[in-house]
C-alpha cells in the first residue's frame, strides 16, 4: 500500500532515501519510455488481433466505414495497459499480488530520470510541464489550421472533412491539456514544498497519473489515422454512435485521461490534508494550495462521471448496448446530461488553479498580504460547490426539462458571486501597494483583465433569453477562450516565469519575457474579441462556411491568431536560450518571496527539507518588520532584505 | 460590483514625505460614475437599437431588449474594474512615493467585504428576476421549450410548422395545410408561430437568427419554440449544433410574407405537392430515425432497409 502512516510531525529519516531492502534491477532491465513504447505497440497489436478474432464476423460492430470497433477499442485499451506495464507503473501492485517485494530502482540523479517512472514529485512536476507544453503546442498547431480554413467564407483550403476532424481534435486536446495544465506541473511540484512535506501522499499514484496523461495524448492522436471524430470535444450522441473509428480514440482517450485526473486529484487531496508540516494550520496554507485543494476535489468528484459516460459510449459502439440509442430505449439526452455534469465542474478545474496562482503571486509583487485571505478560500470553495448545480445551462435550448431553466439560470448567476470574491481579493491586494511590473506580475494582471471579460460574458450566457441568440455561436467560443486561454493559460505562464528560477536555478531573459507577454496579451485579445461580435452577428461554431460580410472580422482574427502563435516562439526561444543553452544562474530568491518553497536550497534536494520545518506564520507578511518568520528555516538573504521597507518609506506606527 | 470598491472610507495615511494621501477612492468613484453614465447612455442610444437579433419578431425584440439591459449592467462593472486597475497600477507602482499599508486594511476590510458581497448578490438576484420574467412572459423567449411547453403564447391562432433536421438539410412540414413537406420556409406576418423542431438522425439545432428562435432538433423529440412575427423580410436559418461533416452547409433562408401571400403560397404548394405528400409518412410530431441514419448502420442495408415501423422517408411496402 502506498499509504504512509508516518505522521508529518515525525519526519522520515534524513536524506538520502531510506535504504530499501528491496532488490535492485540490473541496468539493462530497467524500464523507461522505450520499454513503454515497445509494450504499448505490442498491446496495440494484440488488441487488434483479439478484437478481430472476437468480433470480426459481425457486421453490427463495423463502423460506418467498415472497421471493427471492438478491435479498435481493444487495441487502444491494451496499448495503454502495455504503456503502463512498460514504464513500470504496475510493478509494485503486481509484485505485491504475487506476495513478492517490489523491485526498487536506486535514486537516479541523472537526466534519464525524466524518461522513467519516477515517484519524486519534483520529477513528476517537470515531466508534466513538458507533457503539457507538448499537448498545448500540438493542439495550437491545429488551431492555426482552423483559422486558416476560416480565412475565406466559401473557398475551402482544408475542406469540410478534415476541418471537422481538426476542430474536434483541437478542442479535445486542449480540454485534456487544460485539466492538468496547472495541477500537473505546478501542483505536483509545489504543493509539498509549500506545505513543508517531503513528498506527496501517494507517490506511485502521482507518477501513474502522469503516465496516464501521456497515454491519453497518444490515444487521442490515434483519432487522426482512424479518420477523426465528427462531434467536437462534446461528443454528442447519436452522432457519437454513428461516427467511425476515431470516435473510439475520443472515448478511450477521455477515459484514460480521466483516470489520470481522478488519481492526481486524490493524491493531492490526501497530501494537503495529511502532509502539512507542524504549524501549517489551515489559516496559514498558501492560497495556491487552497486552489489546488478545491480543484482536486472537483477532479476526484466530477471526473468519474466522464469516465463512466465514456465507457457507456464504448459499450454502445462495441457490445451493442443502447445507453444513448433512442430507438432502442436509450436516450441521447443521457450523454448530454452526463457529459455536462462533468463538463461544468471541468471548466472550474480549468479556472480555480489560475485564481490560485494570481492570488499567490500578487502579494510578492505588491509587497502586501493577500487581501481578505478567508474570502479567497471561501470564494474558491463556493465556486467548486456551486459548479455541480449548473450543468443544464449548456442545454437551455435542448428541450431537456425546459421548466427548470429559471433554476439553472439562478445557480449559474450565483456562481459569479464567489467568482467576484476573487476579484475583491486581487484588486484589494493592489490597493496602495508597491507594484513591481516583473514578468510574472504582468501575466497575472493580464489574467485579471481577460478573465473579467470571460466572466461577464458568462453572465450573458446564463440569461436564457440572451442565450437563445448566442448559444452555440462564436460568442460561446470567445467566452470560454477568454476564461481558459485568457485566464488559465495566462496564469500558467505567470507561474512558469515565477517558479522557473526555483525549479531550474536559472532565470529567463526578462526583456524577452516582457516582449512575450505583450505580444501574447495584445494578439490574444485581437484573436478572440472579434469572435464575440461574430457570434452576435450569427456565426455558429464549428462551421466551415460563413456569411460573406463576416470575412473581415474572421480574417482579422486569423491573422492575430498567427501572431499569437508566433508569440509562443518567443517563449520557446527564451527557454532554449537562457534556460538550456546558455543558462543564466538565478538568485536564490529572485522575487523576494516569503513562500516556504523558496526557502529550500536550489536545486531542491531529493528530500526537499533536511528537517521538516515548523511553520510559524503565513507567507504574506510583506513589509511588516516585526512579523514572525514563516518557518524555522533561515530565509535566503534577498527575501529578508526585501521584507524590510526601505528607510525612505516609513511605516506609520 | 465595482461601486463597492470605495464604499468604505479610504484609510488615512501619509506618504513618506509627510504630504497627506490624496483621496484615491473619491477620485476613482467620481471618474467611474461619470464614465459609466456616459458609456451607458451612448450604448443605449447609439448601439442599443441595432443590437442583434433585431426586432423582426417578438422573440427577437425581447432578446434584444434583454441583451441591452445586460450590457447596461455589465459595462459599469467592466469599467469599474478597469478604472480601478488603471488607477492602482499607475499610482501605486514602485518608484512613486507612497506608503506600504500594514494596518488592518492590508489584511482585509470588513465593511468593504460585506459591501462587495451584498452588492454582487443584489446585482445577480436582480438579473435573475429580470431574466426569468423575460423568459416566462414572452412564452419561452424563442428558445426550445420541449414537447409540452408550460409557457405558451396568449394568441389563439397559432400556426404550427414542423422543422425537420436531417444530415444535412432542413425541411418543413405544414400540418394545417395537409402536411406537405418542402425545403422553403415561408411564414406569415403578424402571426404567432409554433416551431415544432425534431430530427431524423442526430442532434441538430434550428437557429432562425432574425426571428430570435433557437431549438435543438432531437431525434424522436418534439421541441417547441414560439414567436410572433412583426416585420416582412428574409431571415437566415443555420444549424447550430454540430451534426457531422456538412454541418456548416446547413445554411439557408426563410421569408416572412404578408398573410395573404402566405395563404396563397401555402394552398398553391399544398396542391402542387399533393402527389408527394401521399408518399410521405402521415404527419406526426416525431419520426423513428431513418434506417441508415443515426443508428450508425446497426440495421445493415441488406437486412431490412425499411422496417415495418412507419419510417420517415420510407416508401410504402409494395405488396
Ligand atoms: C462567472 C462565471 C461563468 C458563467 C456565468 C458561465 C456561464 C456559461 C454558460 C451559461 C455557458 C453555456 C453557453 C451556451 O452553450 O449557450 C458557458 C459555456 C462555457 N463556459 Fe462558461 N461561465 C463562467 C465561467 C467559465 C469558466 C471559468 C470557464 C473555464 C475556465 C468557462 C468555460 C466554458 C466553456 C468551455 C463553455 C462552452 C462549452 C462548449 O459548449 O463547448 N466558463 N458558460
Ligand atoms: Cu458550464
Ligand atoms: Cu448541424
PDB file of C-alpha atoms in Angstrom, chain A residues 306-516:
ATOM      1  CA  UNK A 306     -16.835  11.398 -17.617  1.00  0.00           C
ATOM      2  CA  UNK A 307     -15.120   8.033 -17.386  1.00  0.00           C
ATOM      3  CA  UNK A 308     -18.434   6.254 -16.874  1.00  0.00           C
ATOM      4  CA  UNK A 309     -20.134   8.132 -19.687  1.00  0.00           C
ATOM      5  CA  UNK A 310     -17.237   7.214 -21.961  1.00  0.00           C
ATOM      6  CA  UNK A 311     -17.500   3.552 -21.004  1.00  0.00           C
ATOM      7  CA  UNK A 312     -21.221   3.618 -21.857  1.00  0.00           C
ATOM      8  CA  UNK A 313     -20.302   5.048 -25.239  1.00  0.00           C
ATOM      9  CA  UNK A 314     -17.706   2.346 -25.810  1.00  0.00           C
ATOM     10  CA  UNK A 315     -20.255  -0.329 -24.870  1.00  0.00           C
ATOM     11  CA  UNK A 316     -22.818   1.166 -27.243  1.00  0.00           C
ATOM     12  CA  UNK A 317     -20.341   1.010 -30.060  1.00  0.00           C
ATOM     13  CA  UNK A 318     -18.913  -2.439 -29.314  1.00  0.00           C
ATOM     14  CA  UNK A 319     -21.202  -4.583 -27.210  1.00  0.00           C
ATOM     15  CA  UNK A 320     -24.330  -3.145 -28.864  1.00  0.00           C
ATOM     16  CA  UNK A 321     -25.833  -1.756 -25.687  1.00  0.00           C
ATOM     17  CA  UNK A 322     -28.254   1.142 -26.159  1.00  0.00           C
ATOM     18  CA  UNK A 323     -27.428   3.720 -23.498  1.00  0.00           C
ATOM     19  CA  UNK A 324     -27.560   6.553 -25.998  1.00  0.00           C
ATOM     20  CA  UNK A 325     -29.614   4.945 -28.781  1.00  0.00           C
ATOM     21  CA  UNK A 326     -33.113   6.440 -28.780  1.00  0.00           C
ATOM     22  CA  UNK A 327     -34.775   3.838 -30.975  1.00  0.00           C
ATOM     23  CA  UNK A 328     -33.839   1.083 -28.603  1.00  0.00           C
ATOM     24  CA  UNK A 329     -34.847   2.592 -25.332  1.00  0.00           C
ATOM     25  CA  UNK A 330     -31.737   4.648 -24.646  1.00  0.00           C
ATOM     26  CA  UNK A 331     -31.544   8.410 -24.746  1.00  0.00           C
ATOM     27  CA  UNK A 332     -29.292  10.883 -26.418  1.00  0.00           C
ATOM     28  CA  UNK A 333     -30.173  13.213 -23.533  1.00  0.00           C
ATOM     29  CA  UNK A 334     -28.332  10.837 -21.205  1.00  0.00           C
ATOM     30  CA  UNK A 335     -24.994  11.655 -22.806  1.00  0.00           C
ATOM     31  CA  UNK A 336     -25.724  15.371 -22.785  1.00  0.00           C
ATOM     32  CA  UNK A 337     -26.532  15.244 -19.087  1.00  0.00           C
ATOM     33  CA  UNK A 338     -23.627  13.030 -18.073  1.00  0.00           C
ATOM     34  CA  UNK A 339     -21.173  14.969 -20.186  1.00  0.00           C
ATOM     35  CA  UNK A 340     -22.121  18.359 -18.795  1.00  0.00           C
ATOM     36  CA  UNK A 341     -22.489  17.085 -15.255  1.00  0.00           C
ATOM     37  CA  UNK A 342     -18.775  16.504 -15.609  1.00  0.00           C
ATOM     38  CA  UNK A 343     -18.303  19.353 -18.065  1.00  0.00           C
ATOM     39  CA  UNK A 344     -19.212  22.243 -15.879  1.00  0.00           C
ATOM     40  CA  UNK A 345     -17.076  21.262 -12.877  1.00  0.00           C
ATOM     41  CA  UNK A 346     -14.405  20.671 -15.527  1.00  0.00           C
ATOM     42  CA  UNK A 347     -14.498  24.302 -16.572  1.00  0.00           C
ATOM     43  CA  UNK A 348     -13.744  25.269 -12.994  1.00  0.00           C
ATOM     44  CA  UNK A 349     -10.974  22.690 -12.915  1.00  0.00           C
ATOM     45  CA  UNK A 350      -9.596  24.955 -15.614  1.00  0.00           C
ATOM     46  CA  UNK A 351     -10.240  28.183 -13.691  1.00  0.00           C
ATOM     47  CA  UNK A 352      -9.507  27.697  -9.992  1.00  0.00           C
ATOM     48  CA  UNK A 353      -5.760  26.994 -10.301  1.00  0.00           C
ATOM     49  CA  UNK A 354      -5.454  30.228 -12.254  1.00  0.00           C
ATOM     50  CA  UNK A 355      -7.099  32.160  -9.429  1.00  0.00           C
ATOM     51  CA  UNK A 356      -4.685  30.461  -7.054  1.00  0.00           C
ATOM     52  CA  UNK A 357      -1.567  31.422  -8.995  1.00  0.00           C
ATOM     53  CA  UNK A 358      -2.632  35.028  -9.368  1.00  0.00           C
ATOM     54  CA  UNK A 359      -3.586  35.435  -5.721  1.00  0.00           C
ATOM     55  CA  UNK A 360      -0.301  33.787  -4.732  1.00  0.00           C
ATOM     56  CA  UNK A 361       1.881  35.949  -6.944  1.00  0.00           C
ATOM     57  CA  UNK A 362       0.246  39.319  -6.387  1.00  0.00           C
ATOM     58  CA  UNK A 363       1.441  39.780  -2.781  1.00  0.00           C
ATOM     59  CA  UNK A 364       5.039  39.202  -3.840  1.00  0.00           C
ATOM     60  CA  UNK A 365       4.951  41.950  -6.426  1.00  0.00           C
ATOM     61  CA  UNK A 366       2.914  44.355  -4.348  1.00  0.00           C
ATOM     62  CA  UNK A 367       4.727  43.706  -1.059  1.00  0.00           C
ATOM     63  CA  UNK A 368       1.389  43.355   0.647  1.00  0.00           C
ATOM     64  CA  UNK A 369      -0.533  40.491   2.256  1.00  0.00           C
ATOM     65  CA  UNK A 370      -3.328  38.767   0.350  1.00  0.00           C
ATOM     66  CA  UNK A 371      -6.338  40.963   0.888  1.00  0.00           C
ATOM     67  CA  UNK A 372      -9.162  39.107   2.660  1.00  0.00           C
ATOM     68  CA  UNK A 373      -7.471  35.691   2.659  1.00  0.00           C
ATOM     69  CA  UNK A 374     -10.546  33.930   4.062  1.00  0.00           C
ATOM     70  CA  UNK A 375     -12.742  35.417   1.366  1.00  0.00           C
ATOM     71  CA  UNK A 376     -10.366  33.968  -1.225  1.00  0.00           C
ATOM     72  CA  UNK A 377     -10.706  30.454   0.142  1.00  0.00           C
ATOM     73  CA  UNK A 378     -14.453  30.854   0.605  1.00  0.00           C
ATOM     74  CA  UNK A 379     -14.704  32.023  -2.994  1.00  0.00           C
ATOM     75  CA  UNK A 380     -12.821  29.047  -4.342  1.00  0.00           C
ATOM     76  CA  UNK A 381     -14.843  26.519  -2.392  1.00  0.00           C
ATOM     77  CA  UNK A 382     -18.078  28.354  -3.177  1.00  0.00           C
ATOM     78  CA  UNK A 383     -17.294  28.092  -6.874  1.00  0.00           C
ATOM     79  CA  UNK A 384     -16.338  24.434  -6.542  1.00  0.00           C
ATOM     80  CA  UNK A 385     -19.556  23.546  -4.744  1.00  0.00           C
ATOM     81  CA  UNK A 386     -21.883  25.532  -6.990  1.00  0.00           C
ATOM     82  CA  UNK A 387     -20.276  24.150 -10.116  1.00  0.00           C
ATOM     83  CA  UNK A 388     -22.141  20.868  -9.586  1.00  0.00           C
ATOM     84  CA  UNK A 389     -25.524  22.577  -9.817  1.00  0.00           C
ATOM     85  CA  UNK A 390     -25.362  24.473 -13.067  1.00  0.00           C
ATOM     86  CA  UNK A 391     -24.718  21.986 -15.863  1.00  0.00           C
ATOM     87  CA  UNK A 392     -28.076  22.450 -17.557  1.00  0.00           C
ATOM     88  CA  UNK A 393     -27.059  25.933 -18.706  1.00  0.00           C
ATOM     89  CA  UNK A 394     -25.303  24.189 -21.594  1.00  0.00           C
ATOM     90  CA  UNK A 395     -28.666  22.653 -22.534  1.00  0.00           C
ATOM     91  CA  UNK A 396     -31.008  25.639 -22.293  1.00  0.00           C
ATOM     92  CA  UNK A 397     -32.236  25.190 -25.893  1.00  0.00           C
ATOM     93  CA  UNK A 398     -32.119  21.390 -25.873  1.00  0.00           C
ATOM     94  CA  UNK A 399     -35.669  20.804 -24.736  1.00  0.00           C
ATOM     95  CA  UNK A 400     -34.494  18.879 -21.668  1.00  0.00           C
ATOM     96  CA  UNK A 401     -36.506  19.914 -18.608  1.00  0.00           C
ATOM     97  CA  UNK A 402     -37.380  23.329 -20.001  1.00  0.00           C
ATOM     98  CA  UNK A 403     -39.295  24.333 -16.872  1.00  0.00           C
ATOM     99  CA  UNK A 404     -36.112  24.069 -14.848  1.00  0.00           C
ATOM    100  CA  UNK A 405     -34.358  26.777 -16.819  1.00  0.00           C
ATOM    101  CA  UNK A 406     -35.009  29.533 -14.260  1.00  0.00           C
ATOM    102  CA  UNK A 407     -33.386  27.403 -11.572  1.00  0.00           C
ATOM    103  CA  UNK A 408     -30.257  26.839 -13.631  1.00  0.00           C
ATOM    104  CA  UNK A 409     -30.211  30.479 -14.598  1.00  0.00           C
ATOM    105  CA  UNK A 410     -30.190  31.279 -10.885  1.00  0.00           C
ATOM    106  CA  UNK A 411     -27.468  28.835  -9.907  1.00  0.00           C
ATOM    107  CA  UNK A 412     -25.298  29.916 -12.830  1.00  0.00           C
ATOM    108  CA  UNK A 413     -25.614  33.563 -11.964  1.00  0.00           C
ATOM    109  CA  UNK A 414     -24.983  32.779  -8.296  1.00  0.00           C
ATOM    110  CA  UNK A 415     -21.593  31.360  -9.271  1.00  0.00           C
ATOM    111  CA  UNK A 416     -20.481  34.809 -10.245  1.00  0.00           C
ATOM    112  CA  UNK A 417     -20.729  35.858  -6.587  1.00  0.00           C
ATOM    113  CA  UNK A 418     -17.882  33.632  -5.334  1.00  0.00           C
ATOM    114  CA  UNK A 419     -16.062  34.350  -8.590  1.00  0.00           C
ATOM    115  CA  UNK A 420     -16.392  38.015  -7.706  1.00  0.00           C
ATOM    116  CA  UNK A 421     -14.706  37.274  -4.370  1.00  0.00           C
ATOM    117  CA  UNK A 422     -11.538  36.527  -6.294  1.00  0.00           C
ATOM    118  CA  UNK A 423     -11.687  39.987  -7.821  1.00  0.00           C
ATOM    119  CA  UNK A 424     -12.239  41.550  -4.408  1.00  0.00           C
ATOM    120  CA  UNK A 425      -9.168  39.724  -3.154  1.00  0.00           C
ATOM    121  CA  UNK A 426      -6.894  40.506  -6.069  1.00  0.00           C
ATOM    122  CA  UNK A 427      -7.981  44.101  -6.520  1.00  0.00           C
ATOM    123  CA  UNK A 428      -7.809  44.658  -2.777  1.00  0.00           C
ATOM    124  CA  UNK A 429      -4.241  43.399  -2.778  1.00  0.00           C
ATOM    125  CA  UNK A 430      -3.302  46.126  -5.248  1.00  0.00           C
ATOM    126  CA  UNK A 431      -4.690  48.866  -3.014  1.00  0.00           C
ATOM    127  CA  UNK A 432      -1.958  51.304  -2.023  1.00  0.00           C
ATOM    128  CA  UNK A 433       0.653  48.698  -2.764  1.00  0.00           C
ATOM    129  CA  UNK A 434       4.160  48.968  -4.161  1.00  0.00           C
ATOM    130  CA  UNK A 435       3.658  47.343  -7.517  1.00  0.00           C
ATOM    131  CA  UNK A 436       6.609  45.887  -9.416  1.00  0.00           C
ATOM    132  CA  UNK A 437       5.909  45.108 -13.043  1.00  0.00           C
ATOM    133  CA  UNK A 438       8.001  41.981 -13.352  1.00  0.00           C
ATOM    134  CA  UNK A 439       7.112  39.387 -15.986  1.00  0.00           C
ATOM    135  CA  UNK A 440       5.052  37.104 -13.690  1.00  0.00           C
ATOM    136  CA  UNK A 441       3.155  40.130 -12.413  1.00  0.00           C
ATOM    137  CA  UNK A 442       2.340  41.219 -15.963  1.00  0.00           C
ATOM    138  CA  UNK A 443       0.888  37.799 -16.748  1.00  0.00           C
ATOM    139  CA  UNK A 444      -1.109  37.852 -13.511  1.00  0.00           C
ATOM    140  CA  UNK A 445      -2.541  41.271 -14.363  1.00  0.00           C
ATOM    141  CA  UNK A 446      -3.259  40.078 -17.889  1.00  0.00           C
ATOM    142  CA  UNK A 447      -5.209  37.195 -16.424  1.00  0.00           C
ATOM    143  CA  UNK A 448      -7.310  39.590 -14.339  1.00  0.00           C
ATOM    144  CA  UNK A 449      -8.077  41.686 -17.416  1.00  0.00           C
ATOM    145  CA  UNK A 450      -9.035  38.735 -19.629  1.00  0.00           C
ATOM    146  CA  UNK A 451     -10.939  36.748 -17.066  1.00  0.00           C
ATOM    147  CA  UNK A 452     -13.105  39.757 -16.312  1.00  0.00           C
ATOM    148  CA  UNK A 453     -14.379  39.714 -19.881  1.00  0.00           C
ATOM    149  CA  UNK A 454     -14.756  35.946 -19.788  1.00  0.00           C
ATOM    150  CA  UNK A 455     -16.738  36.037 -16.547  1.00  0.00           C
ATOM    151  CA  UNK A 456     -19.012  38.900 -17.509  1.00  0.00           C
ATOM    152  CA  UNK A 457     -19.895  37.284 -20.820  1.00  0.00           C
ATOM    153  CA  UNK A 458     -20.657  34.118 -18.830  1.00  0.00           C
ATOM    154  CA  UNK A 459     -23.428  36.031 -17.120  1.00  0.00           C
ATOM    155  CA  UNK A 460     -24.807  36.944 -20.552  1.00  0.00           C
ATOM    156  CA  UNK A 461     -24.836  33.269 -21.469  1.00  0.00           C
ATOM    157  CA  UNK A 462     -26.620  32.309 -18.293  1.00  0.00           C
ATOM    158  CA  UNK A 463     -29.510  34.641 -19.130  1.00  0.00           C
ATOM    159  CA  UNK A 464     -31.844  32.352 -21.096  1.00  0.00           C
ATOM    160  CA  UNK A 465     -33.325  34.955 -23.489  1.00  0.00           C
ATOM    161  CA  UNK A 466     -29.841  36.168 -24.443  1.00  0.00           C
ATOM    162  CA  UNK A 467     -28.618  32.592 -24.661  1.00  0.00           C
ATOM    163  CA  UNK A 468     -31.246  31.977 -27.345  1.00  0.00           C
ATOM    164  CA  UNK A 469     -29.211  34.293 -29.541  1.00  0.00           C
ATOM    165  CA  UNK A 470     -25.698  33.318 -28.545  1.00  0.00           C
ATOM    166  CA  UNK A 471     -25.877  29.618 -27.650  1.00  0.00           C
ATOM    167  CA  UNK A 472     -23.754  27.507 -29.939  1.00  0.00           C
ATOM    168  CA  UNK A 473     -22.312  30.563 -31.633  1.00  0.00           C
ATOM    169  CA  UNK A 474     -18.867  32.107 -31.748  1.00  0.00           C
ATOM    170  CA  UNK A 475     -19.895  34.141 -28.705  1.00  0.00           C
ATOM    171  CA  UNK A 476     -19.635  30.983 -26.576  1.00  0.00           C
ATOM    172  CA  UNK A 477     -16.275  30.243 -28.193  1.00  0.00           C
ATOM    173  CA  UNK A 478     -14.986  33.661 -27.300  1.00  0.00           C
ATOM    174  CA  UNK A 479     -16.357  33.331 -23.764  1.00  0.00           C
ATOM    175  CA  UNK A 480     -14.517  30.162 -22.958  1.00  0.00           C
ATOM    176  CA  UNK A 481     -11.331  31.145 -24.694  1.00  0.00           C
ATOM    177  CA  UNK A 482     -11.290  34.280 -22.559  1.00  0.00           C
ATOM    178  CA  UNK A 483     -11.673  32.197 -19.415  1.00  0.00           C
ATOM    179  CA  UNK A 484      -9.378  29.303 -20.319  1.00  0.00           C
ATOM    180  CA  UNK A 485      -6.739  30.782 -22.590  1.00  0.00           C
ATOM    181  CA  UNK A 486      -7.006  34.305 -21.189  1.00  0.00           C
ATOM    182  CA  UNK A 487      -7.416  33.086 -17.623  1.00  0.00           C
ATOM    183  CA  UNK A 488      -5.777  29.751 -17.011  1.00  0.00           C
ATOM    184  CA  UNK A 489      -3.024  29.890 -19.630  1.00  0.00           C
ATOM    185  CA  UNK A 490      -2.012  33.432 -18.716  1.00  0.00           C
ATOM    186  CA  UNK A 491      -1.885  32.365 -15.081  1.00  0.00           C
ATOM    187  CA  UNK A 492       0.109  29.293 -16.068  1.00  0.00           C
ATOM    188  CA  UNK A 493       2.689  31.457 -17.775  1.00  0.00           C
ATOM    189  CA  UNK A 494       2.775  33.738 -14.740  1.00  0.00           C
ATOM    190  CA  UNK A 495       3.574  30.625 -12.752  1.00  0.00           C
ATOM    191  CA  UNK A 496       6.166  29.392 -15.226  1.00  0.00           C
ATOM    192  CA  UNK A 497       8.061  32.684 -15.226  1.00  0.00           C
ATOM    193  CA  UNK A 498       7.710  32.951 -11.474  1.00  0.00           C
ATOM    194  CA  UNK A 499       8.793  29.457 -10.390  1.00  0.00           C
ATOM    195  CA  UNK A 500      11.309  28.527 -13.073  1.00  0.00           C
ATOM    196  CA  UNK A 501      14.188  30.027 -11.045  1.00  0.00           C
ATOM    197  CA  UNK A 502      13.152  27.737  -8.194  1.00  0.00           C
ATOM    198  CA  UNK A 503      12.841  24.647 -10.340  1.00  0.00           C
ATOM    199  CA  UNK A 504      15.917  25.065 -12.501  1.00  0.00           C
ATOM    200  CA  UNK A 505      18.085  27.555 -10.665  1.00  0.00           C
ATOM    201  CA  UNK A 506      18.092  29.506 -13.915  1.00  0.00           C
ATOM    202  CA  UNK A 507      16.393  32.694 -14.940  1.00  0.00           C
ATOM    203  CA  UNK A 508      14.596  33.690 -18.108  1.00  0.00           C
ATOM    204  CA  UNK A 509      15.702  36.736 -20.002  1.00  0.00           C
ATOM    205  CA  UNK A 510      13.311  39.296 -18.578  1.00  0.00           C
ATOM    206  CA  UNK A 511      13.237  41.572 -21.632  1.00  0.00           C
ATOM    207  CA  UNK A 512      12.216  38.694 -23.872  1.00  0.00           C
ATOM    208  CA  UNK A 513       9.718  37.687 -21.225  1.00  0.00           C
ATOM    209  CA  UNK A 514       8.126  41.107 -21.363  1.00  0.00           C
ATOM    210  CA  UNK A 515       8.032  41.047 -25.149  1.00  0.00           C
ATOM    211  CA  UNK A 516       6.394  37.636 -24.939  1.00  0.00           C
TER     212      UNK A 516
END
